[in-house]
CSV table of C-alpha atoms and ligand atoms in Angstrom, one decimal:
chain,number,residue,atom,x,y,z
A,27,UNK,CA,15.3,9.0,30.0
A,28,UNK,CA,14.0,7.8,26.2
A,29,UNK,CA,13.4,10.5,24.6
A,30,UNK,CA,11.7,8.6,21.9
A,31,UNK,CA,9.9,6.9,24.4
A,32,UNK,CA,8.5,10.4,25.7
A,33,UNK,CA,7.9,11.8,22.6
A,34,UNK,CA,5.9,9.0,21.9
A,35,UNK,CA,3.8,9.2,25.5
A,36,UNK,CA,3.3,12.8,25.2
A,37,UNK,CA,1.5,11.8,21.6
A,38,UNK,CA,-0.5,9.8,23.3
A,39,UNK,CA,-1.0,12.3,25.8
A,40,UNK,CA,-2.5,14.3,23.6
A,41,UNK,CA,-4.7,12.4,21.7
A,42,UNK,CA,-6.2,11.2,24.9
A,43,UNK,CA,-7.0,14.6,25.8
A,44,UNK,CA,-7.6,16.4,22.4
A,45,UNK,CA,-8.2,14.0,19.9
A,46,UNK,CA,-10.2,11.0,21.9
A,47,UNK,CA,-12.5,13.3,23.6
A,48,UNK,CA,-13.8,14.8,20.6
A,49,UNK,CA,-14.6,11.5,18.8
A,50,UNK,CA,-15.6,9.5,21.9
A,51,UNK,CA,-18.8,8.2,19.8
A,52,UNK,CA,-16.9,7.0,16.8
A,53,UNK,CA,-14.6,4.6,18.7
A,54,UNK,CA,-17.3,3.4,21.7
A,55,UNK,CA,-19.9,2.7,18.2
A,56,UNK,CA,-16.2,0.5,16.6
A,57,UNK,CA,-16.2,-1.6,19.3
A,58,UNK,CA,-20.1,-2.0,19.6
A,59,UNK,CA,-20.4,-4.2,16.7
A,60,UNK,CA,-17.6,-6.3,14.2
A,61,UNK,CA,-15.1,-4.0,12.6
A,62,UNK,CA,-16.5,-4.2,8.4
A,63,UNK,CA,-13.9,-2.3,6.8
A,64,UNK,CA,-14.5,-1.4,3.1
A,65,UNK,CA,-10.9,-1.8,1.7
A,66,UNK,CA,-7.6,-3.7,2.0
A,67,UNK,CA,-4.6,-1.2,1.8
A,68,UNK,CA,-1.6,-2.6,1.2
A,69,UNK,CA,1.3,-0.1,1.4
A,70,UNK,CA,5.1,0.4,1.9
A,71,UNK,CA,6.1,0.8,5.5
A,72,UNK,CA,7.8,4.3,4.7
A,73,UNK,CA,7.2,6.2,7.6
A,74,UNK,CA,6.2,9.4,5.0
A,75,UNK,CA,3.0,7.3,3.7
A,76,UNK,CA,-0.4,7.1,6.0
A,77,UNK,CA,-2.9,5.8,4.4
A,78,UNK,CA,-6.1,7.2,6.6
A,79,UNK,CA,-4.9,10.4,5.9
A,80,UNK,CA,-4.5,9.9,2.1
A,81,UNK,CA,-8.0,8.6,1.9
A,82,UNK,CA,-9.7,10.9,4.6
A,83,UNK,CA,-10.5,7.3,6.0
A,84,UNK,CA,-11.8,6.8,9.4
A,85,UNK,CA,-11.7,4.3,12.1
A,86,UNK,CA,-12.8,0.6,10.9
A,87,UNK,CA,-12.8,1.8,7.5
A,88,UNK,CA,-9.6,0.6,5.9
A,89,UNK,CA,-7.9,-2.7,6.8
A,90,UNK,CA,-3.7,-2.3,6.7
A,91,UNK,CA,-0.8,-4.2,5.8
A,92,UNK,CA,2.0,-2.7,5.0
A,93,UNK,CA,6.2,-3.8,4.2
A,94,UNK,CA,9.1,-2.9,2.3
A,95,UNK,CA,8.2,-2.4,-0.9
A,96,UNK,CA,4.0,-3.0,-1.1
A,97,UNK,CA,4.8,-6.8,-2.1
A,98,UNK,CA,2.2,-9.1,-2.3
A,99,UNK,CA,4.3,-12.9,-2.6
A,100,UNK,CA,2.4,-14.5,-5.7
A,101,UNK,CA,0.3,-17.6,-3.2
A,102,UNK,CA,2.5,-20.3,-2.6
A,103,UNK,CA,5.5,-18.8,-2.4
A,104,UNK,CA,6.2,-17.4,1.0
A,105,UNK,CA,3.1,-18.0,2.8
A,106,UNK,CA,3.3,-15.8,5.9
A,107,UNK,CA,2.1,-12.1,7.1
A,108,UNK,CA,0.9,-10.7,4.2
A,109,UNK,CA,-0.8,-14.2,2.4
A,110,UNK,CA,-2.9,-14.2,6.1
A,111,UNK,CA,-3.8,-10.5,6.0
A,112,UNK,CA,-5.5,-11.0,2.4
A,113,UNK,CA,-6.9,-14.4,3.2
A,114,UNK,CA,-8.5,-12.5,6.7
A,115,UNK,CA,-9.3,-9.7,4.9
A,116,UNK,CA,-11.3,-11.1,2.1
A,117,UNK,CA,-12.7,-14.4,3.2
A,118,UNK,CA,-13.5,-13.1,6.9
A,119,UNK,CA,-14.3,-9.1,6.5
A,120,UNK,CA,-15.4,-9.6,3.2
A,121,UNK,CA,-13.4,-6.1,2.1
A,122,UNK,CA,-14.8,-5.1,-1.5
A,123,UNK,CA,-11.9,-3.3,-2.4
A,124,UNK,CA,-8.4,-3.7,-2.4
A,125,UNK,CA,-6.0,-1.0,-3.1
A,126,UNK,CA,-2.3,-1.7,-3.5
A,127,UNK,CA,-0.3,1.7,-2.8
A,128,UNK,CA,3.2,2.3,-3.9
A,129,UNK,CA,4.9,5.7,-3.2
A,130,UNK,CA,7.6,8.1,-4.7
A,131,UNK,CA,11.1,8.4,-3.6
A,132,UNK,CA,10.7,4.6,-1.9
A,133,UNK,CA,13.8,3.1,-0.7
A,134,UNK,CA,12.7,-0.6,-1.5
A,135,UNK,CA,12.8,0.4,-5.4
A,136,UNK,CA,15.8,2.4,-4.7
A,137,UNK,CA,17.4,-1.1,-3.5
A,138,UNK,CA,16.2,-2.9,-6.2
A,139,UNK,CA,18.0,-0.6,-8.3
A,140,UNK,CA,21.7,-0.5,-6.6
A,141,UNK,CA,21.5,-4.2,-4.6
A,142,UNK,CA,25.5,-3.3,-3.6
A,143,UNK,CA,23.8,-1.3,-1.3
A,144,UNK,CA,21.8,-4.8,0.0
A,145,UNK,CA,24.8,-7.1,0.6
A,146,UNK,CA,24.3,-6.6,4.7
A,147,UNK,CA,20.4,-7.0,4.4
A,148,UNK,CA,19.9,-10.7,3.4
A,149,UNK,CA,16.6,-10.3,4.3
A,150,UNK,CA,15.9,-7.5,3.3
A,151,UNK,CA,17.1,-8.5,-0.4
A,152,UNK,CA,16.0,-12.1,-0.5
A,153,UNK,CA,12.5,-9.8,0.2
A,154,UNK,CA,12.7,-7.9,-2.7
A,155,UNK,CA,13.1,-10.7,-4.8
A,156,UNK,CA,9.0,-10.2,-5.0
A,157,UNK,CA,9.8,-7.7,-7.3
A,158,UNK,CA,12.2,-8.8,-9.9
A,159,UNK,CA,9.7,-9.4,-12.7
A,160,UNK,CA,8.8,-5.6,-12.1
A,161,UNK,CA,12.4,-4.8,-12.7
A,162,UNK,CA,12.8,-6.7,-15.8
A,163,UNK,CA,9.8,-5.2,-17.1
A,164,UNK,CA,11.0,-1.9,-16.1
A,165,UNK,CA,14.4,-1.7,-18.0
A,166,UNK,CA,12.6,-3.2,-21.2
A,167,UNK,CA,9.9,-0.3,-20.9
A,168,UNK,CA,13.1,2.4,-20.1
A,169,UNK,CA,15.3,1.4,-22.9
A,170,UNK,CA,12.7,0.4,-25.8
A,171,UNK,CA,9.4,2.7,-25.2
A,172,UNK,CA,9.3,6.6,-25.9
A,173,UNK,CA,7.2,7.5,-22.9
A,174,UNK,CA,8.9,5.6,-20.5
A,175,UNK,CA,12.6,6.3,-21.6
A,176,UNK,CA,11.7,10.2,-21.0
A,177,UNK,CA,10.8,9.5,-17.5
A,178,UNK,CA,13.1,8.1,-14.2
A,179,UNK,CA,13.9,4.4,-14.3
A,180,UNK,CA,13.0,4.9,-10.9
A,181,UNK,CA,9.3,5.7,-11.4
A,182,UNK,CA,8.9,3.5,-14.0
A,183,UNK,CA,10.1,0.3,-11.6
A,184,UNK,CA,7.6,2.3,-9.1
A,185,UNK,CA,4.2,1.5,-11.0
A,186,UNK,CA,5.4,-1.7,-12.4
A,187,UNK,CA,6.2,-2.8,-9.0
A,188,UNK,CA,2.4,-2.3,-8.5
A,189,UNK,CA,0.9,-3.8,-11.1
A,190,UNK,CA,2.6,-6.8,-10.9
A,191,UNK,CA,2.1,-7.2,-7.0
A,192,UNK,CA,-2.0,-6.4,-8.4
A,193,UNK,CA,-0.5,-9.5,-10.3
A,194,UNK,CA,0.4,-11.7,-7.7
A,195,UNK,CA,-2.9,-10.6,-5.5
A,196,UNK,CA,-5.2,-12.3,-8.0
A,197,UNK,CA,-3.4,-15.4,-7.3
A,198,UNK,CA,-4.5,-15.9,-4.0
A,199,UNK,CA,-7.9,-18.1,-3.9
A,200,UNK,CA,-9.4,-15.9,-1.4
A,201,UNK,CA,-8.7,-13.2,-4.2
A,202,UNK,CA,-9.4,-15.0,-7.0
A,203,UNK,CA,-12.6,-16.7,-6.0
A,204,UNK,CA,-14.2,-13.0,-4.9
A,205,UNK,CA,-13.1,-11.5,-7.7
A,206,UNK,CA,-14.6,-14.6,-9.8
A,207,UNK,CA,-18.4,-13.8,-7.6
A,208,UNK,CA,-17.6,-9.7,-8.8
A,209,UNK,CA,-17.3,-9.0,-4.9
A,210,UNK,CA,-13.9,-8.0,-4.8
A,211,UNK,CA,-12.4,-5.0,-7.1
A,212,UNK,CA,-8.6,-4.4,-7.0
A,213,UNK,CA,-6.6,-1.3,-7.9
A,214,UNK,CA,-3.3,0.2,-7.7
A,215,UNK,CA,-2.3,3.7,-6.7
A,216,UNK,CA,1.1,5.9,-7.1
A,217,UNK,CA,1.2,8.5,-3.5
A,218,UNK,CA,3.2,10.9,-4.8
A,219,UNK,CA,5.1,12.2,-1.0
A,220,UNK,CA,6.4,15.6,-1.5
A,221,UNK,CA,3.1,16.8,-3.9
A,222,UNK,CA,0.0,14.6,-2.3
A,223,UNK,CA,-1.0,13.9,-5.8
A,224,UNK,CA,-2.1,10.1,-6.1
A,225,UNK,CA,-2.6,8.5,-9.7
A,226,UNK,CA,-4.8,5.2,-9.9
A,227,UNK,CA,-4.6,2.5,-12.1
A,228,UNK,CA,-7.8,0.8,-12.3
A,229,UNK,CA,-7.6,-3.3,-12.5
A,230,UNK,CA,-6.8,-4.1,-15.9
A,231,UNK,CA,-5.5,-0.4,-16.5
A,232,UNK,CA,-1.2,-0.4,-17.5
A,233,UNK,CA,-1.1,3.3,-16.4
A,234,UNK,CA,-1.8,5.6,-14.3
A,235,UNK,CA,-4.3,8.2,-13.9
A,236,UNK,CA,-4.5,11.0,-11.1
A,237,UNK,CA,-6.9,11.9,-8.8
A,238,UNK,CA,-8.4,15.1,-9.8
A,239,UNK,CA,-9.1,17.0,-6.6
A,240,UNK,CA,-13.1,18.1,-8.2
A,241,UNK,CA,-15.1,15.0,-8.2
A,242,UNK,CA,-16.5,13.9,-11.7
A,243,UNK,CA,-19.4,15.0,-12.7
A,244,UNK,CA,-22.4,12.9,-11.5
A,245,UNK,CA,-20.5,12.1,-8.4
A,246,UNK,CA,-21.8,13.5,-5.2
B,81,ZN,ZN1,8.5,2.4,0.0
């Protein structure tokens, strides 16, 4: 027997029979009409990082993509998965937002950091090239600015990471021309695993600001 296999059916099990039943409405209305999800997440694929449940999100509300790292390849340079998945996303469901997520304690800036550790993962390294510029970047900020020398190289290569893949976002068309009509918004966000905390950098923003848990005042 597969025991992953089973643990996996007996999840299924149960949301057939305790989850699906209670929220019959929501996913029979889904399919009544085209999905029009808000946002485009793009995320790691650490296992430890859900983005419905970070965002109290529903179903058909937040488009996914998700790989090693949260790269989005500057346009033209590996056209594939993730070029699609924006180009869907914004030409076709017309998202409005588009949130790119990186994560503490992620093993893709972890690589970048020791590539020894890579030399069996040719893919996996010729990947991460999609983040160089964020390292660079990163060991100028550690060595020469105050704030960032007190903190972990680690988290520092973490948000620039993010900002530059917010970077290489804008330069796909799709991107660019919605952004150009003010239909399209980007941001990136820092999911802190072990505390929940998530800190935002709005588009144009260098750092990163968290999420109080009281909405502002004026906000419902
Ligand atoms: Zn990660």
């Amino acid at each position: 027997m597969d025991e992953v296999l089973e643990q996996l059916k007996d999840g299924v099990r149960r949301f057939r029979t305790e989850v699906y039943p209670q929220q019959a409405d929501v996913f029979v209305q889904a399919v009544s009409e085209k999905q029009a999800p808000h946002t485009l997440f793009i995320t790691c694929a650490d296992s430890r990082v859900d983005p419905n449940l970070i965002t109290s999100s529903g179903t058909g509300e937040v488009f996914v993509t998700r790989n090693i790292g949260n790269m989005v390849p500057a346009y033209g340079e590996m056209l594939g998965g993730v070029s699609a998945v924006v180009e869907f996303a914004v030409s076709a469901l017309k998202v409005r937002h588009v949130v790119i997520c990186g994560h503490t304690h992620c093993g893709a800036m972890q690589g970048l950091l020791a590539q020894a550790g890579l030399e069996t993962m040719p893919t996996v390294k010729s990947w991460l090239k999609n983040a160089h510029a964020a390292l660079s970047v990163a060991e100028t900020l550690h060595k020469k600015d105050d704030a960032a020398a007190k903190r972990q190289l680690l988290e520092v290569l973490t948000e620039q990471n993010v900002l530059l893949q917010m970077q290489h976002l804008k330069t796909h068309p799709s991107v660019a021309g919605a952004m150009a009509q003010g239909e399209l918004t980007v941001s990136g966000w820092i999911y802190n695993i072990g505390t929940g905390e998530v800190s935002v950098a709005e588009d144009g923003q260098q750092t990163f600001t968290p999420v109080g848990v009281s909405a502002p005042a004026g906000v419902a």
